[in-house]
Coordinates of N, CA and C in Angstrom, one line a residue:
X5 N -20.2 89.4 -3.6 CA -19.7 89.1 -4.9 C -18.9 87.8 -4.8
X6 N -18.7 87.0 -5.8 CA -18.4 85.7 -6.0 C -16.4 86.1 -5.4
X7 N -16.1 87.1 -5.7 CA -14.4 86.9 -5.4 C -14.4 86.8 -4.0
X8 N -15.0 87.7 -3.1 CA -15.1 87.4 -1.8 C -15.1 86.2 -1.2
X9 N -16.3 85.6 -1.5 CA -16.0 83.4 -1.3 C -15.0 82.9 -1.3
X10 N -14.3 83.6 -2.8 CA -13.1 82.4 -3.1 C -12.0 82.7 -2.4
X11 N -12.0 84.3 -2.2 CA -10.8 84.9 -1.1 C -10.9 84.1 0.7
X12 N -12.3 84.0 0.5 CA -12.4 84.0 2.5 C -11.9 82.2 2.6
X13 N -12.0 81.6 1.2 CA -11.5 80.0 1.9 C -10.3 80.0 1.5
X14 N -9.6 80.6 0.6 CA -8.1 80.3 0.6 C -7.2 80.9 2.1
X15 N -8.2 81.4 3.1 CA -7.0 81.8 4.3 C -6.7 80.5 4.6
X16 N -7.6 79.4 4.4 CA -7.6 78.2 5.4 C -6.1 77.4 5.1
X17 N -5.2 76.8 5.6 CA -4.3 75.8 5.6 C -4.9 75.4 4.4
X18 N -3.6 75.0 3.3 CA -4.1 74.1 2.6 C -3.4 72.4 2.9
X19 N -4.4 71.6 3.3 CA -4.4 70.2 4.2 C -5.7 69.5 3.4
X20 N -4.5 68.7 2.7 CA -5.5 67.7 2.3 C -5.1 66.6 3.0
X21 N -6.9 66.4 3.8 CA -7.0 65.0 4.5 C -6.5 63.7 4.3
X22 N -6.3 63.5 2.8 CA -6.4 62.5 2.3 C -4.5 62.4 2.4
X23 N -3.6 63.4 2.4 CA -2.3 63.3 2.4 C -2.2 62.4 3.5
X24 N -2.4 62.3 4.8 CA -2.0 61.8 5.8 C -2.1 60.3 5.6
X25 N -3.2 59.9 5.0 CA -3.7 58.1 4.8 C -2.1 57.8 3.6
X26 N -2.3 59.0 2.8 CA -1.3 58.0 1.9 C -0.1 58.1 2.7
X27 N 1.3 59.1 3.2 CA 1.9 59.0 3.3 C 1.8 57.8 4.7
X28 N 1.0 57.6 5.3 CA 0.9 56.1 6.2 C 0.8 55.0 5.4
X29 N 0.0 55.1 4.3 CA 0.0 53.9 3.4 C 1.4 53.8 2.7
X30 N 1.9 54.8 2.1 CA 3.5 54.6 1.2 C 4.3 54.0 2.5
X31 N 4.3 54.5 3.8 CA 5.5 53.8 5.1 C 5.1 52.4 5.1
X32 N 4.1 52.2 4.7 CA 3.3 50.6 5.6 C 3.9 50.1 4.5
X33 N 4.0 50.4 3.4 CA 3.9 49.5 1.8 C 5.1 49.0 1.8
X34 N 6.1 50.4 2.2 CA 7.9 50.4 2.0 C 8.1 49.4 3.1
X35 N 7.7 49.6 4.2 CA 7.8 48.7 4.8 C 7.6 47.0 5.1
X36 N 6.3 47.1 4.4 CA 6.1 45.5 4.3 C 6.2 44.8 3.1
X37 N 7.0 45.8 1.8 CA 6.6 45.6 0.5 C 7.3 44.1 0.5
X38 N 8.4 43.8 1.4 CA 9.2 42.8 1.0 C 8.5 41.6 1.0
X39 N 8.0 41.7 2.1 CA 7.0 40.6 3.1 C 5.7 40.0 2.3
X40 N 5.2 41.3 1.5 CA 4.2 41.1 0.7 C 4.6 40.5 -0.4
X41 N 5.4 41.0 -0.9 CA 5.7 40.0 -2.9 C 6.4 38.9 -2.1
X42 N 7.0 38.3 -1.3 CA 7.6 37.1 -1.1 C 6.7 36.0 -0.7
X43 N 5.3 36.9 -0.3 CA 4.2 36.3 0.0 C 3.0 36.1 -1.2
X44 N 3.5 37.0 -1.9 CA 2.9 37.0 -3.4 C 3.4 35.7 -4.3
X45 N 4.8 35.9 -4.2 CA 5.4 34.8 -4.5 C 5.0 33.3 -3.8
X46 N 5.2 33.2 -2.7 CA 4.6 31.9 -2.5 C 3.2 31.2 -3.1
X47 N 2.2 32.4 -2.7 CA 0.6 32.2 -3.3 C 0.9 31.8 -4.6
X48 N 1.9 32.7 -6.1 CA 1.8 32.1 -6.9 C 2.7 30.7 -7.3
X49 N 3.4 30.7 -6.5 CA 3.9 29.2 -6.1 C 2.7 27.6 -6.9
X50 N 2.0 28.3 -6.0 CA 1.1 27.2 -5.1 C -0.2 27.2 -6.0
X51 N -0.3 28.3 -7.1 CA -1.7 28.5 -7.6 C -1.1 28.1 -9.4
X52 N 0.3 27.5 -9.3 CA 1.0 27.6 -11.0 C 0.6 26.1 -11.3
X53 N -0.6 26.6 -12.4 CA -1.0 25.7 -12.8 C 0.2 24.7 -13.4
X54 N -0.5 23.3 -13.8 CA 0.7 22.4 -14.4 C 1.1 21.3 -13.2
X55 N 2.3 20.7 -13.2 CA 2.6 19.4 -12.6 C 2.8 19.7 -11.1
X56 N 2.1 18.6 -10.4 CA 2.3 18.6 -9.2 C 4.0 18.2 -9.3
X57 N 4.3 17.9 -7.8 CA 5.5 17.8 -7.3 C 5.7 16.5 -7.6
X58 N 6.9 15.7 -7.7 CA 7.5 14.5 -8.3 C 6.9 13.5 -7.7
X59 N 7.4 14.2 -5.9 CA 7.2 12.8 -5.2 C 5.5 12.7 -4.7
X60 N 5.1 14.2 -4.6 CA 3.1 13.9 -4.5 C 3.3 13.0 -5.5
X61 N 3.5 13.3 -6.7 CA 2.5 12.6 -7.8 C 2.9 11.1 -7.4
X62 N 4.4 10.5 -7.3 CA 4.4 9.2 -6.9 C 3.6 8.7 -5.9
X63 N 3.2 9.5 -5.0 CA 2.6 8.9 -3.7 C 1.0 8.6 -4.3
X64 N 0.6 9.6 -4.6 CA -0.7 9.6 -5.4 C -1.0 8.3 -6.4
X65 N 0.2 7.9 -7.1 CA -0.1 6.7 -8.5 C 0.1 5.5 -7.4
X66 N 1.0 5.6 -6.0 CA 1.3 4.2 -5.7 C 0.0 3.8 -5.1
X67 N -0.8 5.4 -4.5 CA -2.4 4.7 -4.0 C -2.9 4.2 -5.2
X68 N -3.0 4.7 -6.5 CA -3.8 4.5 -7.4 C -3.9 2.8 -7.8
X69 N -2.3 2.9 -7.8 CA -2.0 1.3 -8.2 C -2.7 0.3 -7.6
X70 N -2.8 1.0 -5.5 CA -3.4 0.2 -4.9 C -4.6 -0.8 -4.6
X71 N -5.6 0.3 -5.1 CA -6.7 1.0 -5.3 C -7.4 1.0 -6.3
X72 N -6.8 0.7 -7.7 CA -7.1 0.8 -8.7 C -8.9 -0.1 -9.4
X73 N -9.1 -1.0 -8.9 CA -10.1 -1.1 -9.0 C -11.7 -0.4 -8.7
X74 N -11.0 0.5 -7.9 CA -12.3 1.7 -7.2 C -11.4 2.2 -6.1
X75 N -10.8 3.7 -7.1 CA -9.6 5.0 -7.3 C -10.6 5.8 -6.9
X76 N -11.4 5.6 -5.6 CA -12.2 6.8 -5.1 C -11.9 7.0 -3.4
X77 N -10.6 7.7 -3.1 CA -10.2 7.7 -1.2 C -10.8 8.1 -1.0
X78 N -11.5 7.7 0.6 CA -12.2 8.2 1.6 C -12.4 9.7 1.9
X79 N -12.8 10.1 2.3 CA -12.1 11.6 3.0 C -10.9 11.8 3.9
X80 N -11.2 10.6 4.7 CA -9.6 10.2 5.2 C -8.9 10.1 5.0
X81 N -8.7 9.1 3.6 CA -7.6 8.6 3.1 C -7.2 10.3 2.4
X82 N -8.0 10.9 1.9 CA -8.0 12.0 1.0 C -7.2 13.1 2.2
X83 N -7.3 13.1 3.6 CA -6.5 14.2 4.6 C -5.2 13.6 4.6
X84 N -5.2 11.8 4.6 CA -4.2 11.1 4.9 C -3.2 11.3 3.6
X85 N -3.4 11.5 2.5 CA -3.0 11.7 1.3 C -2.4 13.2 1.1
X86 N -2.9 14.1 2.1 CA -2.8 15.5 1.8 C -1.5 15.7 2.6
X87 N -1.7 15.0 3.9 CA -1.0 15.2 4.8 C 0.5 14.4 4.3
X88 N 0.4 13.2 3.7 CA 1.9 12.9 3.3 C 2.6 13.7 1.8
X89 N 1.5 14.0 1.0 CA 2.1 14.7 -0.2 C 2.2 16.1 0.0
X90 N 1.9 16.7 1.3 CA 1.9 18.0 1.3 C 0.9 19.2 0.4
X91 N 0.1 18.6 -0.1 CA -1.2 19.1 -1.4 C -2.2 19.2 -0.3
X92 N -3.2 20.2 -1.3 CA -4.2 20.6 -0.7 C -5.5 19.0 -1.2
X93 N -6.5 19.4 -0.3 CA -7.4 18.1 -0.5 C -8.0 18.5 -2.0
X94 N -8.5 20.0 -2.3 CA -8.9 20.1 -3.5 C -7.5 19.7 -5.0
X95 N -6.6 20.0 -4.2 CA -5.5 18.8 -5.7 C -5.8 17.8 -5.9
X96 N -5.8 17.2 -4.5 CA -6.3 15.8 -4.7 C -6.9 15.4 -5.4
X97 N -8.5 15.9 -5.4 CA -9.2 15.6 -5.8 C -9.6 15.8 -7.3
X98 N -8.8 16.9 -8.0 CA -8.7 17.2 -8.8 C -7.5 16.2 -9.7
X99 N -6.9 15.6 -9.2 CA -6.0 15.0 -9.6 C -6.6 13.4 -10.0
X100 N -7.2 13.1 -8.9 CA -8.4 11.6 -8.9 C -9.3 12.1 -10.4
X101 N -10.0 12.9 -10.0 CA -10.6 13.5 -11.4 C -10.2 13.0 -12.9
X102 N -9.2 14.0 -12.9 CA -8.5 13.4 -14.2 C -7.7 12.3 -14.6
X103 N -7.3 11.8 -13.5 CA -6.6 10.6 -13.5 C -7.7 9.6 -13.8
X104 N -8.6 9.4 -13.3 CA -10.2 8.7 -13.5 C -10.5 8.7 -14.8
X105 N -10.4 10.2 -15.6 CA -10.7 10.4 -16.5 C -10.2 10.2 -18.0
X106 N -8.8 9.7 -17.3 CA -7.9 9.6 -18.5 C -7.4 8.0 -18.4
X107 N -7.2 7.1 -17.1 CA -6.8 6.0 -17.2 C -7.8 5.0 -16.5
X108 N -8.9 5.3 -16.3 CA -9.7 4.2 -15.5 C -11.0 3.8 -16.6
X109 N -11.2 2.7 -16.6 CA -12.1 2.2 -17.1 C -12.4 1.2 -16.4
X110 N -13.8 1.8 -15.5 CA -14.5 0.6 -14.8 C -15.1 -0.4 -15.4
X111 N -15.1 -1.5 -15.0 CA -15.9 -2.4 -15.6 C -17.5 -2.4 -15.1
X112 N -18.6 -3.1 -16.2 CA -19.7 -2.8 -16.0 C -20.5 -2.9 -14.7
X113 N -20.1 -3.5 -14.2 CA -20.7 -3.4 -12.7 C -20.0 -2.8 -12.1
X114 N -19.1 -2.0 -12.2 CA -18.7 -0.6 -11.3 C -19.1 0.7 -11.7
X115 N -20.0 0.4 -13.4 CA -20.7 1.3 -13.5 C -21.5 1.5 -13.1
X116 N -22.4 0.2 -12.3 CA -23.7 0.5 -12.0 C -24.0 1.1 -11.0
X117 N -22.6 0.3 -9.9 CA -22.4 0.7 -8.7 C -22.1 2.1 -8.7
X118 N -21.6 2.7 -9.4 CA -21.4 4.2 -9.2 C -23.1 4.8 -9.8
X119 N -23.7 4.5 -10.5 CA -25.0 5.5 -10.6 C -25.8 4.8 -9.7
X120 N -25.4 3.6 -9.0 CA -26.7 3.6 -8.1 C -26.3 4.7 -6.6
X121 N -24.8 4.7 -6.5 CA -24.4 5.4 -5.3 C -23.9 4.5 -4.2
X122 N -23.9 3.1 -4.8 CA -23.1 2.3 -3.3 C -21.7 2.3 -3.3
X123 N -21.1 2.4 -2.7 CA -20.3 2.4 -2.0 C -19.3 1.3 -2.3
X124 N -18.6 0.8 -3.2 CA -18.1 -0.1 -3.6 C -17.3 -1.5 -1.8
X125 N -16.4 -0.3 -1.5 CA -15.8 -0.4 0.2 C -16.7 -1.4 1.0
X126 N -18.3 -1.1 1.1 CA -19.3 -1.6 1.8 C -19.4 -2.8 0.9
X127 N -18.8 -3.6 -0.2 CA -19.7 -4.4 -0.6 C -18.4 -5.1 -1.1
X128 N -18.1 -6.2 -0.7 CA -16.8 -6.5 -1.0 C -17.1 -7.8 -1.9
X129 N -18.2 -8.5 -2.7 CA -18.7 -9.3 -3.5 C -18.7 -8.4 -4.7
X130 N -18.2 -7.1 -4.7 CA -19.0 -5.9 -5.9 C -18.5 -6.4 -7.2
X131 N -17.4 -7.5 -7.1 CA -17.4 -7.8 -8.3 C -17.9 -8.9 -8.8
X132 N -19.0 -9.7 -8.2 CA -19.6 -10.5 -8.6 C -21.3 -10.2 -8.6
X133 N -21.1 -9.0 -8.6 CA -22.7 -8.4 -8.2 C -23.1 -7.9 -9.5
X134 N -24.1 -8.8 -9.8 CA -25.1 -8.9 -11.2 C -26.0 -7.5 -10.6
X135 N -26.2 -6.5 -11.3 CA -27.2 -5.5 -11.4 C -28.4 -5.8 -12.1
X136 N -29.4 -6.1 -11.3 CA -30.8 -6.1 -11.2 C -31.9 -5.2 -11.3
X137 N -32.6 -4.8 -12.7 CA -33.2 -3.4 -12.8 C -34.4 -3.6 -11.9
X138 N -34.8 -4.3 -11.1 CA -35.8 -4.3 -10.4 C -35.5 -4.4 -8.6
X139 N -34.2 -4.6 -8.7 CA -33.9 -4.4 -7.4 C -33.0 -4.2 -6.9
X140 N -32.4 -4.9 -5.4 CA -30.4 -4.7 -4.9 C -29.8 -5.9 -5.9
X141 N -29.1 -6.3 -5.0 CA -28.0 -7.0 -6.2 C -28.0 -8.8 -6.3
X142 N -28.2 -9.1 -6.9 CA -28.1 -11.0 -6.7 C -26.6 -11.3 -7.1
X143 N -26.1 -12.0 -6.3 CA -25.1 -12.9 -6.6 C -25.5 -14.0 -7.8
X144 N -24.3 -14.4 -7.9 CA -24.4 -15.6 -8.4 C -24.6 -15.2 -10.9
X145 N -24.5 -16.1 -11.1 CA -25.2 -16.0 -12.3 C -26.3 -15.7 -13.1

């Protein structure tokens, strides 16, 4: 009969497996909870959208200033950038982005140069380089 079943497993300990994980989990938590939200806290430090830091952003406009005719750093320049402003390279880059997007206006032949894909750096005539729909670039008039 079905009451016999239910009598012969209630002799057993009642032990749930699962108690053991949590009360290790609640000690780990209480214990590292500090460690973790201060680390919480940093991450969202670092992830709060809105203005970079004063002096990145100065470091960033005084390249721009530099630079300003073709505002596109190296990957180099882009580690060398990360490494004095303390930013990640994806800020960076995100920062060139919009800054591109909001204060640069190439002129026509650095439009071209960018959809053809040269390299402005490599071509130091780039501003006297007439684009040629039939070929590379002719100087001159």
């Amino acid at each position: 009969s079905s009451s016999e079943n239910s009598g012969g497993e209630t002799e057993l300990p009642e032990i749930d497996p699962r108690a053991e994980d949590r009360e290790l989990k609640n000690h780990l938590l209480k214990k590292y909870s500090g460690y973790l939200s201060s680390l919480k806290q940093e991450l969202s430090k670092k992830k709060k959208k809105g203005k970079l830091p004063k002096e990145a952003r100065q470091k960033l406009l005084n390249w721009w200033e530099l630079h300003y005719k073709w505002p596109y750093p190296s990957e180099s320049e882009k580690v060398a950038l990360a490494e004095s402003t303390g930013l990640d390279q994806k800020q960076i880059n995100n920062w060139f982005i919009n800054q591109r997007k909001r204060h640069w206006k190439p002129s026509e032949d650095m439009q071209f140069m960018v959809m053809d894909g040269l390299h402005p750096q490599n071509a130091t005539l780039y501003m006297d380089a007439h684009y040629m729909p039939d070929g590379p670039y002719r100087l001159g008039p």
